[in-house]
Amino acid sequence: MKPQDRLLMRALRRETTERAPVWLMRQAGRYLPEYRAVRKEAGGFMEMIREPRYAAEVTIQPIRRFGMDAAILFSDILVPLEAMGMKLIFDDHGPSLPVPVRDRAAIDGLRVVEPAATMPFVGEALKLTRAGLPDETALLGFCGAPFTLASYAIEGGTSKQFSYLRKLMYLDFATFSILMDKLAEEVIAHLRYQVASGADAVVLFDTWAGSLTRADYQRYAAPWTKRVVDGLAGVAPRVIFAGESGHFLDDLLAMGAEGVALDHRTSLSAAFDRAAGRCALQGNFDPAALFASPQEVQRRTHALLDEVAGRPGHVLNLGHGVFKDTDPESVGAFVRAAKERAR
Ligand code: CP3
């Protein structure tokens, strides 16, 4: 099969397809016993990412078990920050960057690096994954969007209030811009490298963008997301995700990406009306609804598909990632319900 004929790729072109393609954000992960077994053997999360055999194996695991229409490379949005010179630690509390960059000198110390030279394990994992995937399964690469990467680089980890980030944005926009310029350049290089290594399409995760007002999103985040989207034009289809972003949906729809991912609070049918054929829409099943019974998951999946009513350009997914205490049986019910419902 030609890569462009894969179901996900046709849906991203908004062609009429036999059914909506389905995959899940964070479909590889701790809710799967086979993932936990590999993680134990590897000895840690970064050890899995840095060893292409492990990364490819856990990327393929959910496809083997459930048959989603796309696999997303097992890696993390913070990997490029490490390559740029930041210390990165993952432990039971999540990621931390113990030496954050909060002033001009620290930001000047970050290097824009060549992905093939500094993160060769990413390209190797993509190649190994492609070789192990069914032909019809699309392979996705991804990166964090500059704003979300800046939040981690400046805060030193996950944050609720983003105080250091906000101070730099508002009090020293020139320095903030230098950081965002560097991150955008690295993200473009990283996504191009992933496409050259076999990714069919790319996803840009802007997890924390929804913490901004619409006006602040337009000033402090969107220009650099736009730069990345434009930097990948003609290279591969681009899907952009911004967490809790219903208040600036119109800005996302206007970004020029082939796909926009919606969180579960946004009405999918209303978003289709507003998109007016400009892009495909991904989403937006509530990840917490996977805690319901398999029958209820099936009912809700069918209800979501009924809401879309066969409009072209729908990629069925969750509104955010799978929770780690999700029953694999619920993920199975979601994928089965999607596949049995033809247009
Ligand atoms: O299946 C997949 O989605 C592919 C791999 C993937 C991971 N992280 C693996 C992971 C992807 C695409 C990501 C993206 C990512 N990483 C995002 C953006 C998407 C989103 O969820 O909004 C963000 C914000 C991160 C940063 C990150 N990585 C955090 C905050 C955490 C801790 C929270 C948690 O779930 O543990 C991680 C760790 C992480 N990334 C895990 C996985 C499977 C769990 C690690 C483990 O095995 O202990």
PDB file of C-alpha atoms in Angstrom, residues 56 138-139 141 171 182 209 239 263 294 323:
ATOM      1  CA  ALA A  56       9.532   0.149  18.475  1.00  0.00           C
ATOM      2  CA  ALA A 138      -0.087   4.862   9.512  1.00  0.00           C
ATOM      3  CA  LEU A 139       2.938   5.923  11.556  1.00  0.00           C
ATOM      4  CA  GLY A 141       5.824  11.379  14.492  1.00  0.00           C
ATOM      5  CA  LEU A 171       8.609  41.284  31.697  1.00  0.00           C
ATOM      6  CA  LYS A 182      15.293  28.439  19.108  1.00  0.00           C
ATOM      7  CA  ALA A 209      -1.544  26.491  25.576  1.00  0.00           C
ATOM      8  CA  VAL A 239      -2.114  17.798  13.187  1.00  0.00           C
ATOM      9  CA  ASP A 263     -10.457  18.186  23.701  1.00  0.00           C
ATOM     10  CA  PRO A 294     -17.426  -1.662  27.770  1.00  0.00           C
ATOM     11  CA  PHE A 323      -5.134   7.470  31.868  1.00  0.00           C
TER      12      PHE A 323
END
